[in-house]
Amino acid sequence: ETGVTQSPTHLIKTRGQQVTLRCSSQSGHNTVSWYQQALGQGPQFIFQYYREEENGRGNFPPRFSGLQFPNYSSELNVNALELDDSALYLCASSGTDRGSTEAFFGQGTRLTVV
Amino acid sequence: AQSVTQLDSQVPVFEEAPVELRCNYSSSVSVYLFWYVQYPNQGLQLLLKYLSGSTLVESINGFEAEFNKSQTSFHLRKPSVHISDTAEYFCAVRRMDSSYKLIFGSGTRLLVRP
C-alpha cells in the first residue's frame, strides 16, 4: 500500500465546467506531482509542488492550476473543461528530501468530460 | 530534454515463456531509469529502478532490467511469465540533477495467454 489517496475515484463533468481533484500524500512526503494519462498513453507531467510552492510545470495551459496545503496534501483544479481533458489524473508523492528518488502513485481519478 | 521510446505497444506471450519489453531513452544529461507497472483501473506501481552501480537490477517478482549506456536502453525481461503479469508496463526517466519530474514512454501492454 502506497499511502497516497486520491478523491474522487470517478467523475463526470460537462464541457465548460470546473473540477477539483484531491490528493493526500504519503506520510512525511513534502512533494506532490500531478500527471495526466489519456487513454492508451503514458502519463504526462502537469506540475509539481514542493513545500507549498509550484516547483515545475509541464506543457499544460493556465486553466490547469494547483495548490499544496501545509499538511502537504494537494489539489488540482481545471477550469473551462474540454472534451480532451477526459483522462486518468494521477497524483504522486515523493520523499522527505531532494535525495529521494522514488515517487509513489495514487490510484488516480478518472475524469470524463461530456 | 528527455524522451522515452517503448518500441512495442503490445506484446502477446504464452504463460511460462520468456519476455522482453524494450525501452530506449534520449537525454543530454544523466538520468535515473524506472519501470512502472499498471494493472487495470489502478495507479502506477514501481517495479524496479536504476540509480547507479550494477547495470542489472532485479525486482522481487522475477523481473530484471539492464541499463546499457552505449545503446541508451533499459529493457525489461522476465524468464518465465505468469497470467498475473498481464498489465501495462511503462518505462520512465528522471534527471539526476532535478526534482521528481518523470518522463514516461507510451507503455507496452503485456498480454499473457494460457
Coordinates of C-alpha atoms in Angstrom, one line a residue:
Chain A
E1 CA 0.0 0.0 0.0
T2 CA 1.5 3.3 -1.1
G3 CA -0.4 5.6 1.3
V4 CA -1.3 8.1 -1.5
T5 CA -5.0 8.6 -1.7
Q6 CA -7.0 10.4 -4.3
S7 CA -10.6 11.5 -4.4
P8 CA -12.9 11.1 -6.1
T9 CA -12.2 7.9 -8.0
H10 CA -14.5 8.7 -10.8
L11 CA -16.1 12.0 -12.0
I12 CA -18.3 13.1 -14.9
K13 CA -18.4 16.7 -15.8
T14 CA -19.9 18.8 -18.6
R15 CA -17.7 20.8 -21.1
G16 CA -17.1 24.3 -19.7
Q17 CA -17.4 23.3 -16.1
Q18 CA -14.7 23.4 -13.4
V19 CA -13.3 20.5 -11.4
T20 CA -11.2 20.0 -8.3
L21 CA -9.3 16.8 -7.7
R22 CA -7.7 16.0 -4.4
C23 CA -4.6 14.1 -3.2
S24 CA -3.3 13.1 0.2
S25 CA 0.4 12.4 0.1
Q26 CA 2.1 9.6 1.9
S27 CA 3.0 10.4 5.4
G28 CA 6.2 12.6 5.6
H29 CA 6.3 13.3 1.9
N30 CA 6.6 17.0 1.1
T31 CA 6.5 16.9 -2.7
V32 CA 3.4 16.2 -4.8
S33 CA 3.3 15.8 -8.6
W34 CA 0.3 15.6 -10.9
Y35 CA 0.1 13.7 -14.1
Q36 CA -2.5 13.3 -16.8
Q37 CA -2.8 9.9 -18.5
A38 CA -5.0 9.9 -21.6
L39 CA -6.4 6.6 -22.8
G40 CA -3.7 4.4 -24.3
Q41 CA -0.9 6.9 -23.4
G42 CA 1.8 7.3 -20.9
P43 CA 1.4 9.8 -18.0
Q44 CA 2.2 13.4 -18.9
F45 CA 3.6 15.7 -16.2
I46 CA 1.3 18.6 -15.3
F47 CA 3.1 20.3 -12.4
Q48 CA 4.8 19.6 -9.1
Y49 CA 4.5 21.2 -5.6
Y50 CA 7.3 21.3 -3.1
R51 CA 6.6 22.7 0.4
E52 CA 3.5 24.6 -0.9
E53 CA 5.3 26.2 -3.9
E54 CA 5.0 25.3 -7.5
N55 CA 8.3 23.7 -8.4
G56 CA 8.0 22.9 -12.1
R57 CA 5.3 22.8 -14.8
G58 CA 4.7 20.7 -17.9
N59 CA 3.2 21.8 -21.1
F60 CA -0.3 22.5 -19.8
P61 CA -2.4 25.7 -20.2
P62 CA -3.0 28.0 -17.2
R63 CA -6.5 26.7 -16.7
F64 CA -4.8 23.8 -15.0
S65 CA -3.8 25.0 -11.6
G66 CA -3.0 23.6 -8.2
L67 CA -2.4 24.1 -4.6
Q68 CA -0.5 22.4 -1.8
F69 CA -1.5 22.7 1.8
P70 CA 0.6 22.9 5.0
N71 CA -0.1 19.2 5.6
Y72 CA 1.3 18.6 2.0
S73 CA -2.0 17.4 0.6
S74 CA -2.8 18.9 -2.8
E75 CA -5.5 19.9 -5.2
L76 CA -5.6 20.0 -9.0
N77 CA -8.1 22.5 -10.4
V78 CA -9.1 22.5 -14.1
N79 CA -11.3 25.3 -15.4
A80 CA -13.3 25.5 -18.6
L81 CA -13.2 21.8 -19.1
E82 CA -12.7 20.5 -22.7
L83 CA -13.5 17.0 -24.0
D84 CA -9.8 16.3 -24.4
D85 CA -9.4 16.7 -20.6
S86 CA -11.0 13.3 -20.2
A87 CA -8.2 11.2 -18.7
L88 CA -6.9 9.4 -15.6
Y89 CA -5.3 12.0 -13.3
L90 CA -2.6 10.6 -11.2
C91 CA -1.0 12.1 -8.1
A92 CA 2.5 11.1 -6.9
S93 CA 4.2 11.9 -3.7
S94 CA 7.9 11.9 -3.1
G95 CA 10.2 11.6 -0.1
T96 CA 11.3 13.9 2.6
D97 CA 14.4 15.3 0.9
R98 CA 15.6 16.0 -2.6
G99 CA 17.8 12.9 -2.5
S100 CA 14.7 10.7 -2.6
T101 CA 14.4 9.0 -5.9
E102 CA 11.1 7.2 -5.7
A103 CA 7.6 8.5 -6.4
F104 CA 4.6 6.8 -5.0
F105 CA 1.4 7.0 -7.1
G106 CA -2.2 7.0 -6.0
Q107 CA -5.0 5.1 -7.7
G108 CA -6.0 8.0 -9.8
T109 CA -9.2 9.9 -10.6
R110 CA -10.9 9.0 -13.8
L111 CA -12.4 12.2 -15.3
T112 CA -14.9 12.1 -18.1
V113 CA -15.9 15.3 -19.8
V114 CA -19.1 15.1 -21.9
Chain B
A1 CA 15.1 17.5 -23.0
Q2 CA 14.5 13.8 -22.3
S3 CA 12.3 11.3 -24.2
V4 CA 11.4 7.7 -23.8
T5 CA 10.5 5.3 -26.6
Q6 CA 8.8 2.0 -26.0
L7 CA 9.0 0.2 -29.3
D8 CA 6.2 -2.3 -28.8
S9 CA 2.6 -1.2 -27.9
Q10 CA 1.6 -4.8 -27.2
V11 CA 3.5 -8.0 -26.5
P12 CA 1.4 -11.2 -26.5
V13 CA 3.2 -14.2 -24.9
F14 CA 2.2 -17.6 -23.6
E15 CA 2.4 -18.4 -20.0
E16 CA 5.9 -19.6 -18.8
A17 CA 7.6 -18.2 -21.9
P18 CA 10.3 -15.5 -21.6
V19 CA 9.5 -11.9 -22.4
E20 CA 11.5 -8.7 -23.2
L21 CA 9.9 -5.3 -23.2
R22 CA 12.0 -2.7 -24.9
C23 CA 12.8 0.8 -23.8
N24 CA 15.1 3.3 -25.3
Y25 CA 15.7 6.8 -24.0
S26 CA 17.3 10.1 -25.1
S27 CA 18.8 12.6 -22.7
S28 CA 21.7 15.1 -22.8
V29 CA 22.1 14.8 -19.0
S30 CA 22.4 11.8 -16.7
V31 CA 19.1 10.2 -15.7
Y32 CA 17.7 7.7 -13.4
L33 CA 15.6 5.0 -15.0
F34 CA 12.4 3.3 -13.9
W35 CA 9.9 0.7 -14.8
Y36 CA 6.4 1.0 -13.6
V37 CA 3.5 -1.5 -13.9
Q38 CA -0.2 -0.5 -14.1
Y39 CA -2.9 -3.1 -13.6
P40 CA -6.4 -2.4 -15.0
N41 CA -8.1 0.6 -13.3
Q42 CA -5.2 1.2 -11.0
G43 CA -2.4 3.6 -10.5
L44 CA 1.3 3.0 -11.1
Q45 CA 3.5 0.7 -9.1
L46 CA 7.3 0.9 -9.2
L47 CA 8.7 -2.3 -10.5
L48 CA 12.4 -1.5 -10.4
K49 CA 14.8 1.3 -10.8
Y50 CA 18.4 2.0 -11.9
L51 CA 20.2 4.7 -10.0
S52 CA 23.9 3.8 -10.2
G53 CA 26.2 0.9 -9.7
S54 CA 25.5 -2.6 -11.2
T55 CA 23.7 -2.2 -14.5
L56 CA 21.5 -5.2 -13.9
V57 CA 18.6 -4.5 -11.5
E58 CA 16.1 -7.0 -10.3
S59 CA 12.6 -6.9 -8.8
I60 CA 11.1 -9.2 -6.2
N61 CA 8.7 -10.8 -8.6
G62 CA 11.3 -12.1 -11.1
F63 CA 11.6 -9.1 -13.5
E64 CA 15.0 -7.7 -14.3
A65 CA 16.3 -4.8 -16.4
E66 CA 19.7 -3.9 -17.7
F67 CA 21.0 -0.4 -18.2
N68 CA 23.0 -0.1 -21.4
K69 CA 24.5 3.4 -21.6
S70 CA 26.0 3.0 -25.0
Q71 CA 22.7 1.9 -26.5
T72 CA 20.7 4.2 -24.2
S73 CA 18.4 1.3 -23.4
F74 CA 16.8 -0.2 -20.3
H75 CA 15.0 -3.3 -21.5
L76 CA 12.8 -5.3 -19.1
R77 CA 13.0 -9.1 -19.1
K78 CA 11.4 -12.0 -17.3
P79 CA 12.5 -15.6 -18.0
S80 CA 9.0 -17.1 -17.3
V81 CA 5.8 -15.1 -17.2
H82 CA 2.6 -15.8 -15.4
I83 CA -1.0 -14.9 -16.2
S84 CA -0.9 -12.4 -13.4
D85 CA 1.8 -10.4 -15.2
T86 CA -0.7 -9.2 -17.7
A87 CA -0.6 -5.4 -17.3
E88 CA 0.6 -2.2 -18.9
Y89 CA 4.3 -1.5 -18.4
F90 CA 5.8 2.0 -18.5
C91 CA 9.5 2.9 -18.8
A92 CA 10.4 6.3 -17.3
V93 CA 13.4 8.6 -16.8
R94 CA 14.2 11.4 -14.4
R95 CA 17.0 13.8 -14.5
M96 CA 19.6 13.2 -11.7
D97 CA 20.1 17.0 -11.2
S98 CA 16.5 17.9 -10.9
S99 CA 13.3 17.2 -9.0
Y100 CA 11.0 14.4 -9.4
K101 CA 9.5 15.0 -12.9
L102 CA 9.2 11.7 -14.6
I103 CA 9.2 11.4 -18.4
F104 CA 7.2 8.3 -19.4
G105 CA 7.1 6.2 -22.5
S106 CA 3.8 5.4 -24.2
G107 CA 3.6 2.0 -22.5
T108 CA 3.7 -1.7 -23.5
R109 CA 0.7 -3.9 -22.9
L110 CA 1.9 -7.4 -21.8
L111 CA -0.8 -9.9 -22.6
V112 CA 0.0 -13.4 -21.1
R113 CA -2.1 -16.2 -22.6
P114 CA -2.6 -19.7 -21.0

